[in-house]
Coordinates of C-alpha atoms (C1' of nucleotides) in Angstrom, one line a residue:
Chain A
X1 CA 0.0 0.0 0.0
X2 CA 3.0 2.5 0.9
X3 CA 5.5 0.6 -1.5
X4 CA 6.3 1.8 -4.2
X5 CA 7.1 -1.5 -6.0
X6 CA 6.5 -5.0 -5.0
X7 CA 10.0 -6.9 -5.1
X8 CA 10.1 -9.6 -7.6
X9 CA 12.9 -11.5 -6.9
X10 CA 14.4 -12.6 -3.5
X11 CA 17.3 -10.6 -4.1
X12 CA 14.7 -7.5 -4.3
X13 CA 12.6 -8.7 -1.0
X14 CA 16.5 -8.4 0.9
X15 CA 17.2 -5.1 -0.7
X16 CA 13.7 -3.9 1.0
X17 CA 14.3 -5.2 4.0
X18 CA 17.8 -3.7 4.1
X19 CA 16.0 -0.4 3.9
X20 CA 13.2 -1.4 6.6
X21 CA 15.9 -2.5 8.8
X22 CA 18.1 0.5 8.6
X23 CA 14.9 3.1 8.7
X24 CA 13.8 1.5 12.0
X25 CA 16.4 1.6 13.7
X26 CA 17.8 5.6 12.5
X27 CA 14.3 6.2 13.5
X28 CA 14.6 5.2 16.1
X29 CA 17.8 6.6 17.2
X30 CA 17.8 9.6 15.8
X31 CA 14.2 10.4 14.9
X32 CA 12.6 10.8 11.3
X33 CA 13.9 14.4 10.5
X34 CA 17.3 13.9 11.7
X35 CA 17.3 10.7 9.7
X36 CA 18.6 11.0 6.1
X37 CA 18.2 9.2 2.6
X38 CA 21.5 8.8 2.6
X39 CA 21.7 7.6 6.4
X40 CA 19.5 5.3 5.4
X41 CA 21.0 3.5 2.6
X42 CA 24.4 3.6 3.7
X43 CA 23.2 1.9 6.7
X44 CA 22.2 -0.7 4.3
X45 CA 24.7 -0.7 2.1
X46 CA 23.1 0.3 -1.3
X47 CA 23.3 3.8 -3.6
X48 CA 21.0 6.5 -2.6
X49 CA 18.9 5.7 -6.2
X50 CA 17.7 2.6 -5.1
X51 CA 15.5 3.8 -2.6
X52 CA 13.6 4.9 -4.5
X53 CA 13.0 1.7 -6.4
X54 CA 11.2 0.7 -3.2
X55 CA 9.8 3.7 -2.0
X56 CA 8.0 6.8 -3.4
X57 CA 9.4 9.0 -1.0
X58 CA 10.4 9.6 2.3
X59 CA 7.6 9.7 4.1
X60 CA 6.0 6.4 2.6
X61 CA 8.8 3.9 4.4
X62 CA 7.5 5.8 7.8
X63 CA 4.1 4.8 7.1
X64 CA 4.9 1.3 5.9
X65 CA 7.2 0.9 8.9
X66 CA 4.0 2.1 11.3
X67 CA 1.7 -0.1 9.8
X68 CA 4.0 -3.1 9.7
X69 CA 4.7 -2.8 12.7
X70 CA 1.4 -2.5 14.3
X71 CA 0.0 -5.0 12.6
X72 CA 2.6 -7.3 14.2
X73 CA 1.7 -6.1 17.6
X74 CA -1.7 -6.6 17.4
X75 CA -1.4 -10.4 15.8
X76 CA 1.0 -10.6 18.7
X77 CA -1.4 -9.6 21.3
X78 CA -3.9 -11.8 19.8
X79 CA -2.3 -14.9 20.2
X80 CA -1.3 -14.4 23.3
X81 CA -4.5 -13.7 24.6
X82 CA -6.5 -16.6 22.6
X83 CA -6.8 -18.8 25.5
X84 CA -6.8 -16.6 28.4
X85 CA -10.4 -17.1 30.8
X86 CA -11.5 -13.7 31.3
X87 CA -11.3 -10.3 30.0
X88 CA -8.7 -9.6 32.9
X89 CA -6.3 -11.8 32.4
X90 CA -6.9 -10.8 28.9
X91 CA -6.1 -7.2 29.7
X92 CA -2.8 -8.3 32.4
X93 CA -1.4 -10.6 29.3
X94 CA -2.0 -8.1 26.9
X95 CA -0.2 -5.3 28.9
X96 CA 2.8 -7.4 29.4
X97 CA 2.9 -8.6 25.6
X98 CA 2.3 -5.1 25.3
X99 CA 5.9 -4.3 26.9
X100 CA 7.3 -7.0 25.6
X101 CA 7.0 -6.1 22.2
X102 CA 8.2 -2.5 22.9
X103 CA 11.3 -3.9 24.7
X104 CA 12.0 -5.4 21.5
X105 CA 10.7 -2.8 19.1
X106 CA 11.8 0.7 20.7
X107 CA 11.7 1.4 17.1
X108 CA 8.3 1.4 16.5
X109 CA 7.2 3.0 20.3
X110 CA 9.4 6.1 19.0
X111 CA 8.2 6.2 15.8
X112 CA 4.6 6.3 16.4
X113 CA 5.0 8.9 19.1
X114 CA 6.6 11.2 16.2
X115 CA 4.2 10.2 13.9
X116 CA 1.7 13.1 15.1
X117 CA 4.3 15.4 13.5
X118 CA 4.9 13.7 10.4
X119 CA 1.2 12.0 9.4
X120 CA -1.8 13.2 11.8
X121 CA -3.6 11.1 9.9
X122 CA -1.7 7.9 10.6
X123 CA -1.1 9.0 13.9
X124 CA -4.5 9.1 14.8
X125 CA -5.1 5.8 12.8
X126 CA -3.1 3.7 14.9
X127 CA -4.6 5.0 18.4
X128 CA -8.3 4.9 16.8
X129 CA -8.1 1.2 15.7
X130 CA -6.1 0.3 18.6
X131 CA -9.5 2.1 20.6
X132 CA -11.7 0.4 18.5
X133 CA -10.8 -3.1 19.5
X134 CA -10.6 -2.3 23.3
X135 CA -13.9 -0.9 22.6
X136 CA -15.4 -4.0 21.4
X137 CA -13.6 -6.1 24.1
X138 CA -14.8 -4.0 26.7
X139 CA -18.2 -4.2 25.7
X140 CA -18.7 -7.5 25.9
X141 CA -17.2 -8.1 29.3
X142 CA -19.6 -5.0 30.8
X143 CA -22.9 -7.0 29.7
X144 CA -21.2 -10.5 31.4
X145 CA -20.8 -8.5 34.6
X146 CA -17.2 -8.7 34.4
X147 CA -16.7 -4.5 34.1
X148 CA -18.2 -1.5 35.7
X149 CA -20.6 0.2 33.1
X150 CA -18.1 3.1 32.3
X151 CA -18.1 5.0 28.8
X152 CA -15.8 2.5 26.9
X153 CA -14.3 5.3 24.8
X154 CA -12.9 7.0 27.4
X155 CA -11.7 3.9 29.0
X156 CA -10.5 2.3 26.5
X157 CA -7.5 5.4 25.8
X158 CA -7.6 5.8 29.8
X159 CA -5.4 2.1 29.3
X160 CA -3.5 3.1 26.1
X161 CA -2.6 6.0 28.1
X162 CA -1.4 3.9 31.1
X163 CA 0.8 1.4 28.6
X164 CA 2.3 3.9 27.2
X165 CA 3.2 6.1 30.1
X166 CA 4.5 3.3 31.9
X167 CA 6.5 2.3 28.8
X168 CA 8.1 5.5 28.5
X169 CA 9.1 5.6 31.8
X170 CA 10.7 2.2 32.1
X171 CA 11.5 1.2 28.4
X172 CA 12.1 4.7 27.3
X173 CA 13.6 6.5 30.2
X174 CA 15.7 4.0 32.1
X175 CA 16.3 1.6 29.2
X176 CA 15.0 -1.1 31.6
X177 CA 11.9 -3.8 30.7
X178 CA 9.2 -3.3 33.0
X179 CA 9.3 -5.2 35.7
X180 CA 6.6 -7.8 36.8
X181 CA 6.3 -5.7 40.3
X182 CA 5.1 -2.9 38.6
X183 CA 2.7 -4.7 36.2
X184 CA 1.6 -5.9 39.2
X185 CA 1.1 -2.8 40.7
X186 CA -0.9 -1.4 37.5
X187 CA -3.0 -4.4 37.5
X188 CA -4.2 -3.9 40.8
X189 CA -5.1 0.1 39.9
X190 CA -6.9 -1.3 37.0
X191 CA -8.9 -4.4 38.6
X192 CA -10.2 -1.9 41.4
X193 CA -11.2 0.7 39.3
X194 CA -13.2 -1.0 36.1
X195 CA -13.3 -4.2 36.8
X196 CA -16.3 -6.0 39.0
X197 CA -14.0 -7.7 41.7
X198 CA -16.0 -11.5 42.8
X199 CA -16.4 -12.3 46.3
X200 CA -16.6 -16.1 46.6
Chain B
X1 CA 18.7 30.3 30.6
X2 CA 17.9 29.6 27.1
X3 CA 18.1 33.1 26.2
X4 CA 21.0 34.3 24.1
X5 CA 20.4 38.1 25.4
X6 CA 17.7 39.5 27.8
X7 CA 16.1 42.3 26.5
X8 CA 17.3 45.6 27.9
X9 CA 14.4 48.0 26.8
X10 CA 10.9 47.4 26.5
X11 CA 10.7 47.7 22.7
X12 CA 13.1 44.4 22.9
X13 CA 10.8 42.7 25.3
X14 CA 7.9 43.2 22.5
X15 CA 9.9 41.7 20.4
X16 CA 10.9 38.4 22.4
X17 CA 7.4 38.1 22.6
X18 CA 6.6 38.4 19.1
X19 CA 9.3 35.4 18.4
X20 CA 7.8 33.2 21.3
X21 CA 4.1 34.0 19.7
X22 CA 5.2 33.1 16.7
X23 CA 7.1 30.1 17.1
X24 CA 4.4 28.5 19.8
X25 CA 1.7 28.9 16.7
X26 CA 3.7 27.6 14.6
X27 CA 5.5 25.0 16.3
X28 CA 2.1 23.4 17.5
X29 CA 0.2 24.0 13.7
X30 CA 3.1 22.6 11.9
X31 CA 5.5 20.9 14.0
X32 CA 9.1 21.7 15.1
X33 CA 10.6 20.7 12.0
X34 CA 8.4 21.7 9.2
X35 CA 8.8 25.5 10.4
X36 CA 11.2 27.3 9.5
X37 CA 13.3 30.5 11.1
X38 CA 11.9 32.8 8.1
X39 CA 8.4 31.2 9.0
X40 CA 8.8 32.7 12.2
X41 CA 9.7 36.2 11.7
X42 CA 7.8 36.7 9.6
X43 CA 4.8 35.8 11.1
X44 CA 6.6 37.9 13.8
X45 CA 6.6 40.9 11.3
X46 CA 10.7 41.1 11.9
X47 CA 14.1 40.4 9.7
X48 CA 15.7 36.8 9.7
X49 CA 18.8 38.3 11.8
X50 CA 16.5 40.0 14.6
X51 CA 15.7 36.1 15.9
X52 CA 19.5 35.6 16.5
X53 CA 19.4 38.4 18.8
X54 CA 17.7 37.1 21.3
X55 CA 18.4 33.1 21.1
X56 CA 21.4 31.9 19.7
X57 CA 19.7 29.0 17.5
X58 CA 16.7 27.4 16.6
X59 CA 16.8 25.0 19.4
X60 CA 16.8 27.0 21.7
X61 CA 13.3 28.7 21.3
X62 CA 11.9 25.7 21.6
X63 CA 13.4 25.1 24.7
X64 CA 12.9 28.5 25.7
X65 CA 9.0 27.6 25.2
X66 CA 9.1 23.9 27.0
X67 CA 10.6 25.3 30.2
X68 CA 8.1 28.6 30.4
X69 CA 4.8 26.6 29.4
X70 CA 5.2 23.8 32.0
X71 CA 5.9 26.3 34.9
X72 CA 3.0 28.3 33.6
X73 CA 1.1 25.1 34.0
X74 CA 2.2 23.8 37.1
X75 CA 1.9 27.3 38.7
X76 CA -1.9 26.9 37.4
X77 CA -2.3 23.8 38.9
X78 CA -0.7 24.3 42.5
X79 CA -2.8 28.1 42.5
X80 CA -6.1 26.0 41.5
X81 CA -6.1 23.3 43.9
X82 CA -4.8 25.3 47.0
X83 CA -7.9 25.0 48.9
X84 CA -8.6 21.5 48.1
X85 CA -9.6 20.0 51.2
X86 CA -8.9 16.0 50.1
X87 CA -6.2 14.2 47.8
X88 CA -9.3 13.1 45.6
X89 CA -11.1 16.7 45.0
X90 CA -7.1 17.7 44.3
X91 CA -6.7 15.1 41.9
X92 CA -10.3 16.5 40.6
X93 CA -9.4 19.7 40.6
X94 CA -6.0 19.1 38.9
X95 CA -7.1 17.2 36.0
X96 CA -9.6 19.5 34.7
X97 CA -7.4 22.6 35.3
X98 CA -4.8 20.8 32.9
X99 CA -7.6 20.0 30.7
X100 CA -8.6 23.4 30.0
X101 CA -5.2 24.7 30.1
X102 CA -4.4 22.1 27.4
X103 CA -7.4 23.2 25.3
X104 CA -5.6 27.0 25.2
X105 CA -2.2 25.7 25.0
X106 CA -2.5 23.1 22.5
X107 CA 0.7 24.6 21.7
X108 CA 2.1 23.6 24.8
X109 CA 0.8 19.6 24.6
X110 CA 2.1 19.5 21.4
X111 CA 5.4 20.7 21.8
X112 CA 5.7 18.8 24.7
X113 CA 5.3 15.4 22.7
X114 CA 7.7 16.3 19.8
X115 CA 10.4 17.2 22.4
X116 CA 11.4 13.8 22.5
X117 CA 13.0 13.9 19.2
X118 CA 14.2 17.8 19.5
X119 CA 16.0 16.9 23.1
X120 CA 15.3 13.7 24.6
X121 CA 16.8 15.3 28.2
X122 CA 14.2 18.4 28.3
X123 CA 11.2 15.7 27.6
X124 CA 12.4 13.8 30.0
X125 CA 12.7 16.1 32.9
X126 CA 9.6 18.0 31.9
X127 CA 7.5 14.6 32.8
X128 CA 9.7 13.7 35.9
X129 CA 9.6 16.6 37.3
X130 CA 5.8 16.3 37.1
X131 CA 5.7 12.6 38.6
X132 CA 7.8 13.7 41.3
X133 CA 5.5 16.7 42.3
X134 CA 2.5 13.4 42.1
X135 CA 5.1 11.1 44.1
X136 CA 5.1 13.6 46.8
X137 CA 1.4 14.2 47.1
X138 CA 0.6 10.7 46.9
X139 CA 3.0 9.4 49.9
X140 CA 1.1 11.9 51.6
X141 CA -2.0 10.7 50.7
X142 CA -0.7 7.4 52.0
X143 CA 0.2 7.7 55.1
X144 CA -3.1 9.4 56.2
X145 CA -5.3 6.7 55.1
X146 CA -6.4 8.3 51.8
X147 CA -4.7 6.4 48.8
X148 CA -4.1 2.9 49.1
X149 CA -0.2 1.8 49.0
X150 CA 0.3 1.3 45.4
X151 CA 4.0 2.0 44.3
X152 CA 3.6 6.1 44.0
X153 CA 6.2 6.4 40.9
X154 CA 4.0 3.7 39.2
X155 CA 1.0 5.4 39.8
X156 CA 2.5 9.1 38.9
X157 CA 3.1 7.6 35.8
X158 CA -0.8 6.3 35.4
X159 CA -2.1 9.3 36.0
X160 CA -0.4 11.5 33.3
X161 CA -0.6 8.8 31.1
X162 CA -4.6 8.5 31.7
X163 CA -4.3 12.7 31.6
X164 CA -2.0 12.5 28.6
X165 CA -4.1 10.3 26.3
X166 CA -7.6 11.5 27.0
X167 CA -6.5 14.8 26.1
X168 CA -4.6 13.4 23.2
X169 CA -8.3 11.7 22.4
X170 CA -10.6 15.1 22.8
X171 CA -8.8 17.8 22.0
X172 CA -6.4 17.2 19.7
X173 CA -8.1 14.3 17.8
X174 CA -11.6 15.7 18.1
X175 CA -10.6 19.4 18.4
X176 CA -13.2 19.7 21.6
X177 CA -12.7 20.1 25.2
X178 CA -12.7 17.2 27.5
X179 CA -16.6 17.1 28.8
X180 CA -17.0 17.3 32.2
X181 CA -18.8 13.6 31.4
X182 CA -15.9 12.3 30.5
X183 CA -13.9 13.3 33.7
X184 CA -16.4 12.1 35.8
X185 CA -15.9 8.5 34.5
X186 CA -12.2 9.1 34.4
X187 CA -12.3 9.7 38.3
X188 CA -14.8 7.1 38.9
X189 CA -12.1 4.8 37.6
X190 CA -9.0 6.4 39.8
X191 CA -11.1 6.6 42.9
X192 CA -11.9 3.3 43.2
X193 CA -8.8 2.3 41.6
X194 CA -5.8 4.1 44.4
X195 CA -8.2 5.7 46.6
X196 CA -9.6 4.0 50.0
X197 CA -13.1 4.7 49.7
X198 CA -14.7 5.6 52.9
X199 CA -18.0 4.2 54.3
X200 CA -19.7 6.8 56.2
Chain C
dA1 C1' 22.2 -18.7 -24.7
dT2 C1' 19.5 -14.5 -25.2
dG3 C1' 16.3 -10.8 -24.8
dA4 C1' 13.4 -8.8 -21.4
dA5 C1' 12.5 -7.5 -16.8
dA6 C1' 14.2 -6.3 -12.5
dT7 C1' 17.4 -4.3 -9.8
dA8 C1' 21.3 -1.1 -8.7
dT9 C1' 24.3 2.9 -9.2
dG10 C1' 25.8 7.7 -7.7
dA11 C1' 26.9 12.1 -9.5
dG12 C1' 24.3 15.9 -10.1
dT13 C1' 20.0 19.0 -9.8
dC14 C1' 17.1 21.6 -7.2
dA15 C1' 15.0 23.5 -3.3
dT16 C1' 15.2 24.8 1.3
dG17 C1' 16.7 26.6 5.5
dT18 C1' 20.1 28.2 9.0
dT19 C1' 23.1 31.5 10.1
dT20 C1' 26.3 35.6 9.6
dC21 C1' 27.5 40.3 9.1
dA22 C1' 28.2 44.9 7.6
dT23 C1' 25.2 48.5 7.9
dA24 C1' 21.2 51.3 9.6
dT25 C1' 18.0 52.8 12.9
dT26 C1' 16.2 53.6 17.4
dT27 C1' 16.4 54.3 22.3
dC28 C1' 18.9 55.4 26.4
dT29 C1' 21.8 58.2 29.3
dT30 C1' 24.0 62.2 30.7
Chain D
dA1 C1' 22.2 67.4 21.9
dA2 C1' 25.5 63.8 21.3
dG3 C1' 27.7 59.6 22.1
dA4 C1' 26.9 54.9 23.6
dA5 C1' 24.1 51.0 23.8
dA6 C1' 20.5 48.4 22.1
dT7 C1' 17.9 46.8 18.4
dA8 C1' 16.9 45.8 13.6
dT9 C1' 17.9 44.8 8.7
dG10 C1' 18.1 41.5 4.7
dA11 C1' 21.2 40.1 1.3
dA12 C1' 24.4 36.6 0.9
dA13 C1' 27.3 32.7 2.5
dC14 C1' 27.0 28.2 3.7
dA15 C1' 25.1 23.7 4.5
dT16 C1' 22.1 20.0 3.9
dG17 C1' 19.3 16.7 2.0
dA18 C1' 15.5 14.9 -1.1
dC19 C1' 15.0 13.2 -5.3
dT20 C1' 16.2 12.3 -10.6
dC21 C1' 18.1 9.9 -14.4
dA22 C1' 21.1 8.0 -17.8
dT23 C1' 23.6 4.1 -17.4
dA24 C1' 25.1 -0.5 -15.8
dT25 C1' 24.5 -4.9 -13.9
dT26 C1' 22.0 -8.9 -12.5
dT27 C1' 18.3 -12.2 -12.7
dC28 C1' 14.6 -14.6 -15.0
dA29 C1' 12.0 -17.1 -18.5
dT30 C1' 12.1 -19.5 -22.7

DNA sequence: ATGAAATATGAGTCATGTTTCATATTTCTT
DNA sequence: AAGAAATATGAAACATGACTCATATTTCAT
């Protein structure tokens, strides 16, 4: 959708993944305006030109890279959660695959966060779909008595919010992974305040 | 401190202003690095050279900005909630001020977020030194019996991000104010979720 | 083996934007 | 009123970086 040109050969499908490589990670580093062309495919090892075999632009490797990349989270959290038993230990997996994948992909946690300034559009893409399946999820478990009737919208980025705070504090600022203490420490926040706690 | 020269007459005050005007519209409308030092003065209604006469680069405006806009907003937020007779009406009090000041600043919220790829270190202590303004209210909270002893860094954290992100929602993605609906269920969720709840 | 399609090259073009500086004007001080 | 200090000017120097294109090489299908 953002490329520019489907590879047809293998040796093509390495070249693009050269540049996808290399843009996440100067992205990452060194954020999308102080990242170069030329950073990029030096990084990789190719001429300048050939970018743009790939790629229309600039701008479209950032928006393939953002929608790659959140695609693969959300499969991830997906999977993870297929089997859990109820919509909380749905929610406590999917914060810690949540952090998980960030620990691995600081790339994509910093480029999304920059993405406001680059794509609005994409920006708000990512946080509205992201909504949208919380939504849904939350939804269900408030008419099986499992949540407190609260507005689901507001709810649902009340916990995006809290993920990605938390993140930024432990993944982003002190380079750490988050440790199971804390999640625990969220968890209980969260349980207490939406969810309807049994008594038996 | 990030000023190259403080002005010495009151025509060269107007003009600081006129740069931070400037350059707080623009920054938020377009983004740090899609304006330009030309887009500045002249929307300031000045010559290219008169910005370097009062900050020594680019940079350093937008630091300029950071530092005055939070300790406008914290000044806001301690002179709002001084007669708060409970952490919980505090917290109350606190999160709607920052709402509304975010809804006349979106200048401020904005530039706040890019700042991670401008300088990571000025992001970085603009949000601790909030959390550790929260970490000391909360402790307090703690020990007399209001807030239930979650880990108070983890919980600063929480908060903003809940703050952060339901801003991020209303007013910059639906260009509203946060309704006072909306906070309601917000607190509904953080009372029950850190504070002790009395029975009386 | 051979022509066509795909991939790669990198020097060069073009646009943009930051910053400097010699000069000019205004304001302050006495 | 006059010299000093502060402020303002904008053309030009300098730097950077996105993107193009004519050409070259590699891979594929037959």
């Amino acid at each position: 959708m953002y490329l520019a040109n489907e590879p047809k050969t293998s040796r093509g499908y390495e070249t693009l993944e050269k540049i996808c490589d290399s843009a996440e990670k100067l992205f990452s580093e060194k954020g999308y305006y102080n990242t170069s062309i030329t950073d990029i495919t030096s990084q990789a090892n190719i001429a300048p030109g050939t970018f743009y075999i790939y790629f229309n632009d600039k701008k479209s490797v950032f928006q393939y890279l953002i929608h790659d990349l959140g695609h693969e989270l959300r499969k991830k959290i997906k999977s993870e959660t297929v089997n859990c038993k109820s919509r909380y230990e749905e929610e406590h997996k999917g914060m810690k695959t949540f952090f998980k994948f960030v620990s691995e992909h600081i790339g994509l946690y910093k480029i999304i966060w920059e993405a406001q300034f680059v794509d609005i559009d994409i920006f708000k893409d990512y946080y509205e779909s992201f909504s949208q399946r919380y939504i849904h999820n939350i939804e269900a478990a408030q008419e099986n008595g499992e949540m407190k009737n609260l507005d689901p919208k507001a709810i649902s980025y009340c916990l995006m919010g809290i993920s990605n705070f938390i993140g930024l504090k432990w993944i982003i600022f002190e380079g750490k992974e988050v440790p199971d203490e804390v999640i625990d420490q969220i968890m209980q926040f969260i349980k207490s305040g939406i969810f309807i706690e049994k008594k038996d």
